[in-house]
Tab-separated table of C-alpha atoms in Angstrom:
chain	number	residue	atom	x	y	z
A	5	MET	CA	-86.999	-14.430	13.197
A	6	ASP	CA	-87.078	-11.990	11.200
A	7	ARG	CA	-90.979	-11.786	13.594
A	8	VAL	CA	-89.221	-11.328	16.771
A	9	MET	CA	-85.929	-8.809	15.295
A	10	THR	CA	-89.400	-6.936	14.663
A	11	VAL	CA	-90.304	-6.896	18.139
A	12	LEU	CA	-87.415	-6.602	19.251
A	13	MET	CA	-87.363	-3.034	17.301
A	14	ILE	CA	-91.425	-2.225	18.544
A	15	LEU	CA	-89.795	-3.041	22.008
A	16	SER	CA	-87.151	-0.602	21.696
A	17	ILE	CA	-87.819	1.902	20.213
A	18	SER	CA	-90.861	2.260	22.829
A	19	ILE	CA	-88.575	1.195	25.511
A	20	ILE	CA	-86.742	5.336	23.954
A	21	VAL	CA	-90.208	6.742	23.210
A	22	MET	CA	-91.484	6.492	27.128
A	23	VAL	CA	-88.131	7.168	28.613
A	24	LEU	CA	-87.418	10.163	26.625
A	25	HIS	CA	-91.118	10.792	27.135
A	26	SER	CA	-91.151	10.393	31.384
A	27	VAL	CA	-87.508	12.772	31.237
A	28	ARG	CA	-89.036	15.078	29.023
A	29	ARG	CA	-92.196	15.831	31.230
A	30	GLU	CA	-89.970	15.209	35.075
A	31	HIS	CA	-91.074	11.495	35.649
A	32	ILE	CA	-87.835	10.729	35.530
A	33	ARG	CA	-84.633	12.189	36.385
A	34	VAL	CA	-82.060	12.667	33.208
A	35	GLU	CA	-79.548	10.336	35.452
A	36	TYR	CA	-81.800	7.401	35.733
A	37	SER	CA	-82.843	7.604	32.522
A	38	VAL	CA	-80.021	6.589	31.168
A	39	SER	CA	-79.834	2.866	32.120
A	40	TRP	CA	-83.052	2.827	30.445
A	41	LEU	CA	-81.833	4.256	26.988
A	42	THR	CA	-78.382	2.387	27.298
A	43	SER	CA	-79.990	-0.742	27.324
A	44	ALA	CA	-82.450	-0.004	24.456
A	45	VAL	CA	-80.065	1.435	22.082
A	46	ILE	CA	-78.086	-1.739	22.400
A	47	LEU	CA	-81.593	-3.787	21.892
A	48	LEU	CA	-82.092	-1.270	18.882
A	49	ILE	CA	-79.007	-2.343	17.179
A	50	LEU	CA	-79.134	-5.868	17.218
A	51	SER	CA	-82.427	-5.252	16.068
A	52	LEU	CA	-81.323	-3.572	13.200
A	53	ASN	CA	-78.437	-5.676	12.500
A	54	ARG	CA	-79.550	-9.561	11.770
A	55	ASP	CA	-75.030	-10.537	11.444
A	56	ALA	CA	-74.570	-9.671	15.183
A	57	VAL	CA	-78.051	-11.296	16.211
A	58	VAL	CA	-76.307	-14.930	14.545
A	59	TRP	CA	-72.746	-13.363	16.139
A	60	LEU	CA	-74.352	-12.795	19.145
A	61	ALA	CA	-76.017	-17.552	19.155
A	62	GLN	CA	-72.293	-18.015	18.120
A	63	LEU	CA	-70.897	-16.372	21.223
A	64	LEU	CA	-72.922	-17.698	23.382
A	65	GLY	CA	-73.107	-21.099	22.379
A	66	VAL	CA	-76.912	-21.373	21.261
A	67	ALA	CA	-78.214	-22.370	18.252
A	68	SER	CA	-81.624	-19.886	17.916
A	69	PRO	CA	-80.651	-16.527	17.234
A	70	ALA	CA	-84.134	-15.781	18.955
A	71	ILE	CA	-83.269	-17.282	22.406
A	72	ALA	CA	-80.132	-15.432	22.150
A	73	ILE	CA	-81.583	-12.248	21.597
A	74	LEU	CA	-84.247	-12.919	24.539
A	75	MET	CA	-80.732	-13.853	27.132
A	76	THR	CA	-79.992	-10.977	25.912
A	77	VAL	CA	-82.612	-8.723	26.377
A	78	PHE	CA	-83.155	-10.794	30.324
A	79	PHE	CA	-79.620	-10.183	31.387
A	80	VAL	CA	-79.716	-6.385	30.066
A	81	PHE	CA	-82.726	-6.240	32.132
A	82	LEU	CA	-81.717	-7.709	35.192
A	83	PHE	CA	-78.760	-5.336	34.764
A	84	VAL	CA	-81.177	-2.313	34.730
A	85	GLY	CA	-82.954	-4.123	37.790
A	86	PHE	CA	-79.909	-4.677	39.722
A	87	ARG	CA	-78.728	-1.449	39.062
A	88	PHE	CA	-81.910	0.045	40.127
A	89	SER	CA	-81.699	-2.354	43.776
A	90	LEU	CA	-78.616	-1.224	44.677
A	91	ARG	CA	-79.708	3.172	44.311
A	92	VAL	CA	-83.579	2.002	45.775
A	93	SER	CA	-81.280	0.153	49.400
A	94	ALA	CA	-79.039	3.583	49.672
A	95	LEU	CA	-82.642	5.463	48.618
A	96	LYS	CA	-84.072	3.314	52.307
A	97	ASP	CA	-80.823	3.885	53.977
A	98	ALA	CA	-80.834	8.214	53.526
A	99	ASN	CA	-84.724	8.102	54.161
A	100	ILE	CA	-84.809	6.200	57.314
A	101	ALA	CA	-81.626	8.175	58.517
A	102	LEU	CA	-83.280	11.627	57.974
A	103	ALA	CA	-86.496	10.526	59.142
A	104	GLN	CA	-84.623	10.104	62.607
A	105	ARG	CA	-83.018	13.447	62.211
A	106	VAL	CA	-86.306	14.859	61.759
A	107	ALA	CA	-87.939	13.186	64.103
A	108	ILE	CA	-84.768	14.015	67.078
A	109	LEU	CA	-84.928	17.739	65.728
A	110	GLU	CA	-88.367	18.200	66.673
A	111	PHE	CA	-88.655	16.453	69.655
A	112	HIS	CA	-84.876	19.015	70.271
A	113	ILE	CA	-87.889	21.983	69.401
A	114	LYS	CA	-90.216	21.180	71.245
A	115	SER	CA	-87.819	20.186	74.516
A	116	ALA	CA	-86.371	24.163	73.730
A	117	HIS	CA	-90.372	25.077	73.539
A	118	GLU	CA	-92.104	23.894	76.844
A	119	GLN	CA	-88.064	24.672	78.754
A	120	GLN	CA	-88.982	28.784	77.188
A	121	LYS	CA	-92.630	28.120	78.249
A	122	THR	CA	-91.954	27.046	82.184
A	123	ALA	CA	-89.581	29.821	81.855
A	124	ASN	CA	-91.371	32.841	81.132
A	125	GLY	CA	-94.311	31.139	83.707
B	17	MET	CA	-95.765	16.144	76.355
B	18	SER	CA	-91.772	16.053	75.656
B	19	ARG	CA	-90.099	16.403	78.922
B	20	ARG	CA	-86.621	18.137	79.103
B	21	LEU	CA	-84.144	15.079	79.579
B	22	ARG	CA	-80.431	14.426	79.782
B	23	GLY	CA	-77.942	12.075	80.420
B	24	GLY	CA	-75.364	12.043	83.840
B	25	PRO	CA	-73.357	9.660	85.230
B	26	GLY	CA	-74.997	6.683	85.702
B	27	SER	CA	-78.422	7.831	83.650
B	28	LEU	CA	-80.744	4.656	82.702
B	29	LEU	CA	-83.105	5.604	79.661
B	30	ILE	CA	-86.005	3.398	79.558
B	31	LEU	CA	-86.791	2.646	75.850
B	32	ILE	CA	-89.715	1.779	73.868
B	33	PRO	CA	-90.944	1.281	70.437
B	34	CYS	CA	-94.243	1.167	69.839
B	35	PHE	CA	-96.815	0.613	66.548
B	36	ASN	CA	-100.718	0.630	67.335
B	37	GLU	CA	-99.993	-0.261	70.992
B	38	GLN	CA	-103.022	2.316	72.080
B	39	GLY	CA	-104.589	-0.581	74.213
B	40	ALA	CA	-101.508	-1.172	76.200
B	41	ILE	CA	-98.593	1.791	76.346
B	42	GLY	CA	-100.020	3.376	79.204
B	43	HIS	CA	-100.114	1.095	80.784
B	44	VAL	CA	-96.459	-0.280	80.280
B	45	VAL	CA	-95.528	2.962	81.292
B	46	ARG	CA	-97.194	3.570	84.235
B	47	ASP	CA	-95.665	-0.137	85.024
B	48	VAL	CA	-91.544	1.502	84.370
B	49	HIS	CA	-92.693	4.955	86.773
B	50	ARG	CA	-94.208	2.721	89.356
B	51	VAL	CA	-91.047	0.013	89.536
B	52	LEU	CA	-88.537	2.566	88.733
B	53	PRO	CA	-89.598	6.001	89.576
B	54	GLY	CA	-88.006	9.127	88.237
B	55	VAL	CA	-86.415	6.688	85.561
B	56	PRO	CA	-86.984	8.633	81.648
B	57	VAL	CA	-89.527	6.533	79.481
B	58	MET	CA	-88.692	6.859	75.672
B	59	VAL	CA	-91.834	5.927	73.755
B	60	ILE	CA	-90.412	5.768	69.962
B	61	ASP	CA	-94.141	6.083	67.879
B	62	ASP	CA	-93.435	4.593	64.582
B	63	CYS	CA	-96.336	6.549	62.932
B	64	SER	CA	-99.238	4.734	64.521
B	65	ALA	CA	-102.747	5.315	63.556
B	66	ASP	CA	-104.220	5.061	66.864
B	67	SER	CA	-103.346	7.099	69.915
B	68	THR	CA	-100.839	5.619	70.617
B	69	ILE	CA	-99.038	9.485	71.650
B	70	ASP	CA	-102.012	10.118	73.592
B	71	VAL	CA	-102.251	7.124	75.445
B	72	ALA	CA	-98.240	7.461	76.027
B	73	GLU	CA	-97.796	10.690	77.250
B	74	GLN	CA	-101.506	11.174	79.486
B	75	ALA	CA	-99.018	7.882	81.260
B	76	GLY	CA	-95.961	10.213	81.835
B	77	ALA	CA	-94.050	9.905	78.906
B	78	SER	CA	-91.552	11.191	76.013
B	79	VAL	CA	-92.852	10.552	72.865
B	80	LEU	CA	-90.457	10.486	69.442
B	81	PRO	CA	-93.123	10.114	67.492
B	82	LEU	CA	-90.799	8.926	63.596
B	83	PRO	CA	-92.390	11.013	60.141
B	84	HIS	CA	-93.289	7.259	58.833
B	85	HIS	CA	-93.421	4.202	59.486
B	86	LEU	CA	-89.656	2.596	59.359
B	87	GLY	CA	-90.018	-0.452	60.660
B	88	LEU	CA	-88.625	-1.665	64.131
B	89	GLY	CA	-84.820	-1.660	63.527
B	90	GLY	CA	-85.339	2.210	62.289
B	91	ALA	CA	-87.834	3.320	65.067
B	92	VAL	CA	-85.449	1.419	67.813
B	93	GLN	CA	-82.353	3.147	65.964
B	94	ALA	CA	-83.854	6.047	66.972
B	95	GLY	CA	-84.206	6.166	70.493
B	96	TYR	CA	-80.801	4.723	70.648
B	97	ARG	CA	-79.529	7.548	68.931
B	98	LEU	CA	-81.315	10.149	70.620
B	99	ALA	CA	-80.123	8.244	73.461
B	100	PHE	CA	-76.711	8.762	73.086
B	101	GLU	CA	-76.957	13.104	72.056
B	102	LEU	CA	-78.813	13.498	75.092
B	103	GLY	CA	-75.715	11.309	77.130
B	104	PHE	CA	-77.133	8.460	78.241
B	105	GLN	CA	-74.665	5.937	79.663
B	106	TYR	CA	-77.515	2.687	79.704
B	107	VAL	CA	-80.444	2.191	77.897
B	108	ILE	CA	-82.849	-0.354	78.010
B	109	ARG	CA	-85.890	-1.729	75.525
B	110	VAL	CA	-88.570	-2.838	75.807
B	111	ASP	CA	-91.505	-4.054	74.220
B	112	GLY	CA	-94.669	-1.884	74.072
B	113	ASP	CA	-97.811	-4.969	73.921
B	114	GLY	CA	-96.942	-4.754	77.813
B	115	GLN	CA	-94.646	-8.670	77.540
B	116	HIS	CA	-92.045	-7.552	79.750
B	117	SER	CA	-92.554	-7.386	83.280
B	118	ALA	CA	-91.508	-3.833	84.175
B	119	GLU	CA	-90.296	-5.691	87.921
B	120	ASP	CA	-87.519	-7.747	85.904
B	121	ILE	CA	-85.251	-4.037	83.857
B	122	PRO	CA	-84.290	-3.355	87.512
B	123	ARG	CA	-82.319	-6.964	87.644
B	124	VAL	CA	-81.158	-5.856	84.432
B	125	PHE	CA	-79.968	-2.743	84.485
B	126	GLU	CA	-78.054	-4.282	87.906
B	127	VAL	CA	-76.181	-6.215	85.662
B	128	LEU	CA	-75.459	-4.187	83.011
B	129	ARG	CA	-73.850	-2.166	85.606
B	130	ARG	CA	-72.174	-4.584	87.616
B	131	SER	CA	-71.365	-6.736	84.692
B	132	GLY	CA	-69.212	-4.468	83.073
B	133	VAL	CA	-70.338	-6.449	79.626
B	134	GLN	CA	-72.027	-4.100	77.104
B	135	MET	CA	-75.256	-5.876	76.379
B	136	VAL	CA	-77.778	-7.476	78.629
B	137	ILE	CA	-81.117	-9.289	77.345
B	138	GLY	CA	-83.857	-10.348	79.224
B	139	SER	CA	-84.413	-13.766	78.479
B	140	ARG	CA	-87.436	-16.332	78.711
B	141	TYR	CA	-84.743	-19.716	78.226
B	142	VAL	CA	-82.330	-19.224	81.391
B	143	ARG	CA	-84.454	-19.935	83.837
B	144	LYS	CA	-86.295	-22.988	82.625
B	145	GLN	CA	-89.222	-23.063	84.617
B	146	SER	CA	-90.764	-19.193	82.456
B	147	ARG	CA	-93.826	-19.660	81.061
B	148	ASN	CA	-93.049	-19.452	77.237
B	149	TYR	CA	-96.202	-18.004	74.344
B	150	THR	CA	-94.381	-18.238	71.574
B	151	ASN	CA	-96.096	-19.716	69.057
B	152	THR	CA	-94.734	-23.111	67.858
B	153	LEU	CA	-92.753	-21.887	64.039
B	154	ARG	CA	-90.907	-19.030	66.063
B	155	GLY	CA	-89.517	-21.285	68.790
B	156	PHE	CA	-88.341	-23.908	65.827
B	157	GLY	CA	-86.931	-20.570	64.837
B	158	ILE	CA	-85.413	-19.172	68.166
B	159	VAL	CA	-83.929	-23.462	68.396
B	160	VAL	CA	-83.113	-22.535	64.580
B	161	PHE	CA	-81.395	-18.972	65.488
B	162	ARG	CA	-79.695	-20.752	68.983
B	163	THR	CA	-77.951	-23.127	67.333
B	164	LEU	CA	-76.268	-20.969	64.368
B	165	LEU	CA	-75.205	-18.525	66.585
B	166	ARG	CA	-73.523	-20.585	68.621
B	167	PRO	CA	-69.808	-21.161	66.498
B	168	ILE	CA	-70.441	-17.384	65.778
B	169	LEU	CA	-70.344	-15.620	68.953
B	170	GLY	CA	-68.703	-18.185	70.806
B	171	ARG	CA	-71.863	-19.551	73.530
B	172	TRP	CA	-74.417	-20.300	74.189
B	173	VAL	CA	-77.804	-17.293	73.625
B	174	TYR	CA	-80.621	-19.100	74.767
B	175	ASP	CA	-83.460	-16.388	73.609
B	176	PRO	CA	-81.686	-14.046	70.764
B	177	THR	CA	-85.086	-12.336	69.526
B	178	SER	CA	-86.055	-10.986	72.585
B	179	GLY	CA	-86.519	-7.646	72.596
B	180	PHE	CA	-86.147	-6.983	76.915
B	181	VAL	CA	-82.295	-5.552	76.150
B	182	GLY	CA	-79.910	-3.497	78.092
B	183	VAL	CA	-77.082	-1.653	75.819
B	184	ASN	CA	-74.681	0.420	77.262
B	185	ARG	CA	-72.505	3.254	75.765
B	186	GLU	CA	-70.438	1.733	74.142
B	187	ALA	CA	-72.465	-0.396	72.960
B	188	LEU	CA	-75.588	2.890	72.511
B	189	GLN	CA	-72.530	4.385	70.340
B	190	VAL	CA	-72.508	1.707	68.253
B	191	PHE	CA	-75.781	1.209	67.384
B	192	SER	CA	-76.828	4.751	67.281
B	193	ARG	CA	-74.209	4.312	63.534
B	194	SER	CA	-75.180	1.104	62.413
B	195	PHE	CA	-78.404	-0.880	64.088
B	196	PRO	CA	-80.114	-3.893	62.055
B	197	LEU	CA	-83.443	-2.620	60.353
B	198	GLU	CA	-85.677	-5.462	60.077
B	199	TYR	CA	-85.855	-7.688	62.514
B	200	PRO	CA	-82.760	-7.042	64.110
B	201	GLU	CA	-82.071	-8.529	67.582
B	202	ILE	CA	-80.462	-10.858	66.366
B	203	GLU	CA	-78.058	-9.606	63.386
B	204	ALA	CA	-77.082	-6.988	66.888
B	205	LEU	CA	-75.801	-10.002	68.488
B	206	VAL	CA	-73.075	-9.849	65.894
B	207	VAL	CA	-72.685	-6.357	65.455
B	208	LEU	CA	-71.481	-6.866	69.044
B	209	GLN	CA	-69.806	-9.340	68.370
B	210	ARG	CA	-67.449	-8.051	65.346
B	211	LYS	CA	-66.498	-5.069	67.957
B	212	GLN	CA	-65.622	-7.682	70.320
B	213	PHE	CA	-68.434	-6.144	73.005
B	214	ARG	CA	-69.544	-9.161	75.565
B	215	PHE	CA	-73.442	-9.553	76.956
B	216	GLU	CA	-75.498	-11.776	79.840
B	217	GLU	CA	-78.403	-13.198	79.405
B	218	VAL	CA	-80.177	-12.533	82.732
B	219	PRO	CA	-84.505	-14.375	83.597
B	220	CYS	CA	-87.248	-12.232	82.789
B	221	GLU	CA	-90.849	-13.394	82.390
B	222	VAL	CA	-92.410	-12.899	79.426
B	223	ARG	CA	-96.669	-12.413	79.834
B	224	PRO	CA	-99.222	-12.221	77.154
B	225	ARG	CA	-99.225	-9.832	75.681
B	226	LEU	CA	-102.073	-6.965	76.642
B	227	ALA	CA	-103.939	-5.502	73.249
B	228	GLY	CA	-103.854	-5.516	70.014
B	229	VAL	CA	-102.424	-8.735	67.926
B	230	SER	CA	-97.842	-9.192	67.039
B	231	THR	CA	-96.724	-8.348	63.714
B	232	ILE	CA	-95.652	-11.777	63.334
B	233	THR	CA	-97.579	-14.320	61.954
B	234	ALA	CA	-97.006	-17.905	60.539
B	235	ALA	CA	-96.593	-17.048	57.570
B	236	ARG	CA	-93.904	-14.297	58.524
B	237	SER	CA	-92.210	-16.768	60.445
B	238	ILE	CA	-91.113	-17.910	57.589
B	239	TYR	CA	-89.391	-14.144	56.117
B	240	TYR	CA	-88.681	-13.938	59.555
B	241	ILE	CA	-85.577	-17.180	60.017
B	242	LEU	CA	-85.357	-16.305	56.108
B	243	HIS	CA	-84.230	-12.847	55.986
B	244	VAL	CA	-82.280	-13.268	59.698
B	245	LEU	CA	-80.259	-16.494	58.547
B	246	LEU	CA	-78.886	-13.648	55.492
B	247	GLY	CA	-78.481	-10.823	57.841
B	248	VAL	CA	-76.399	-12.945	60.171
B	249	PHE	CA	-74.782	-14.720	57.069
B	250	VAL	CA	-73.870	-11.520	55.479
B	251	ASN	CA	-72.539	-9.723	59.362
B	252	VAL	CA	-69.839	-12.843	59.439
B	253	LEU	CA	-68.912	-11.942	55.297
B	254	LYS	CA	-67.767	-8.641	57.028
B	255	PHE	CA	-66.704	-8.838	60.546
B	256	GLU	CA	-64.141	-11.868	57.627
B	257	GLY	CA	-63.923	-9.496	55.836
B	258	GLY	CA	-62.806	-6.558	58.779
B	259	ARG	CA	-60.579	-9.488	59.809
B	260	ARG	CA	-58.964	-9.734	56.689
B	261	ARG	CA	-58.385	-5.695	56.918
B	262	ARG	CA	-57.052	-6.092	59.608
B	263	GLU	CA	-54.429	-8.384	60.241
B	264	THR	CA	-53.165	-7.337	55.754
B	265	SER	CA	-52.186	-3.533	57.479
B	266	LEU	CA	-51.239	-5.520	60.912
B	267	TYR	CA	-48.980	-7.218	58.144
B	268	GLN	CA	-48.334	-4.353	56.216
B	269	LEU	CA	-47.410	-1.695	59.391
B	270	ARG	CA	-45.221	-4.567	60.729
B	271	THR	CA	-43.517	-4.903	57.279
B	272	THR	CA	-43.493	-0.875	57.147
B	273	LEU	CA	-41.538	-0.684	60.820
B	274	GLU	CA	-39.348	-3.846	60.366
B	275	GLU	CA	-38.113	-2.102	57.054
B	276	GLU	CA	-38.075	1.799	58.745
B	277	ALA	CA	-36.414	0.918	62.036
B	278	PRO	CA	-32.729	1.392	62.365
B	279	GLU	CA	-30.421	-1.069	62.601
B	280	PRO	CA	-29.428	-2.285	66.599
B	281	GLU	CA	-27.265	-0.675	67.924
B	282	GLU	CA	-24.243	-3.076	69.387
B	283	PRO	CA	-24.673	-2.568	73.489
B	284	GLU	CA	-22.688	-1.194	75.060
B	285	GLN	CA	-18.814	-3.275	76.312
B	286	ALA	CA	-19.609	-1.884	79.788
B	287	PHE	CA	-23.158	-3.776	80.155
B	288	GLN	CA	-21.501	-7.915	78.231
B	289	PRO	CA	-20.447	-9.841	80.610
B	290	GLU	CA	-16.660	-10.349	81.089
B	291	PRO	CA	-16.144	-13.763	79.476
B	292	GLU	CA	-14.936	-16.227	82.762
B	293	PRO	CA	-11.637	-17.511	81.376
B	294	GLU	CA	-11.760	-21.260	79.749
B	295	ARG	CA	-10.683	-23.704	82.841
B	296	GLY	CA	-7.200	-24.787	81.717
B	297	ALA	CA	-6.550	-21.740	79.695
B	298	LEU	CA	-2.684	-20.415	80.088
B	299	SER	CA	-2.815	-17.100	80.278
């Protein structure tokens, strides 16, 4: 149990450090770091509070607090992954619309240039 | 070369989405020009790595080059958007691999113009003697989709995966705003059904591709089937959700109108028939 808590604490701190480092270097935008930091802080609190883990195990109906921790980690990251799937889908839609608009505008510009060339002889 | 394109009453545009089709596209464009001289041809190049753009332009097509690869649906929708903006009334889409014969385009156009339906599909399976170059797995998929679409569309569609499709301006408007991005043909039919649009199928010949290889391999066919099944399911859900919302708003509208409606006035006496005196009644 202690080892699991220690591993969870190291994992949480690593995530927090990695995310903060990435935000500082502008590899992740601040709004996308919120999900990760919130998840990591929840896991850190769990790793530091044994009573909370035992309470969580009772709540989830599992015998071992270690399994409760694993389940929590799994669901937290499932939620974060789903949230990013939504974001990626929206970005893909926006990207496609943008690419189509760029292509159409380029087409109009090219047509206008050719018309101008023809008009100028 | 981008010619001056402008739609007008009865105008037709031939749309050819392409990805790495340098071996076939020149022949396809020249074939269309031979059968339909004067009809503009627009090639949508989905960021090909070969010389598709040059070959298409040399053959006399206008080219819409996409800045990066969008997939078939994204490319076709870009063409629909441009055609709608340019004011075309009809758009017929054919594949860039040369599988569709340009000889069939006038027949599709005629049905599209005369029947008043929003979409006409060039079908391999309406005429039984048409040769079929589809692989077994894809053939099985077509049978599955046909059976699946029967209750949704309320009628049989024999070739739901055909890439030979004509649309009128009504459908063009819908598709320029909303079009499925991957494997769009089947989902597009469900989108049309949501709008209560109609379609017809016209027999057409399908030839083996002139060059290159199909992007739909056997392994991809399985993904194709799953993807389309999910897409159709989601579209049906949207349709049901939309119908419920429409019914709810209609009910609310009716209730509001009934509540706000003034009490019916007593009809004027002059319009009431004179009560007949009872027989035998004493005056």
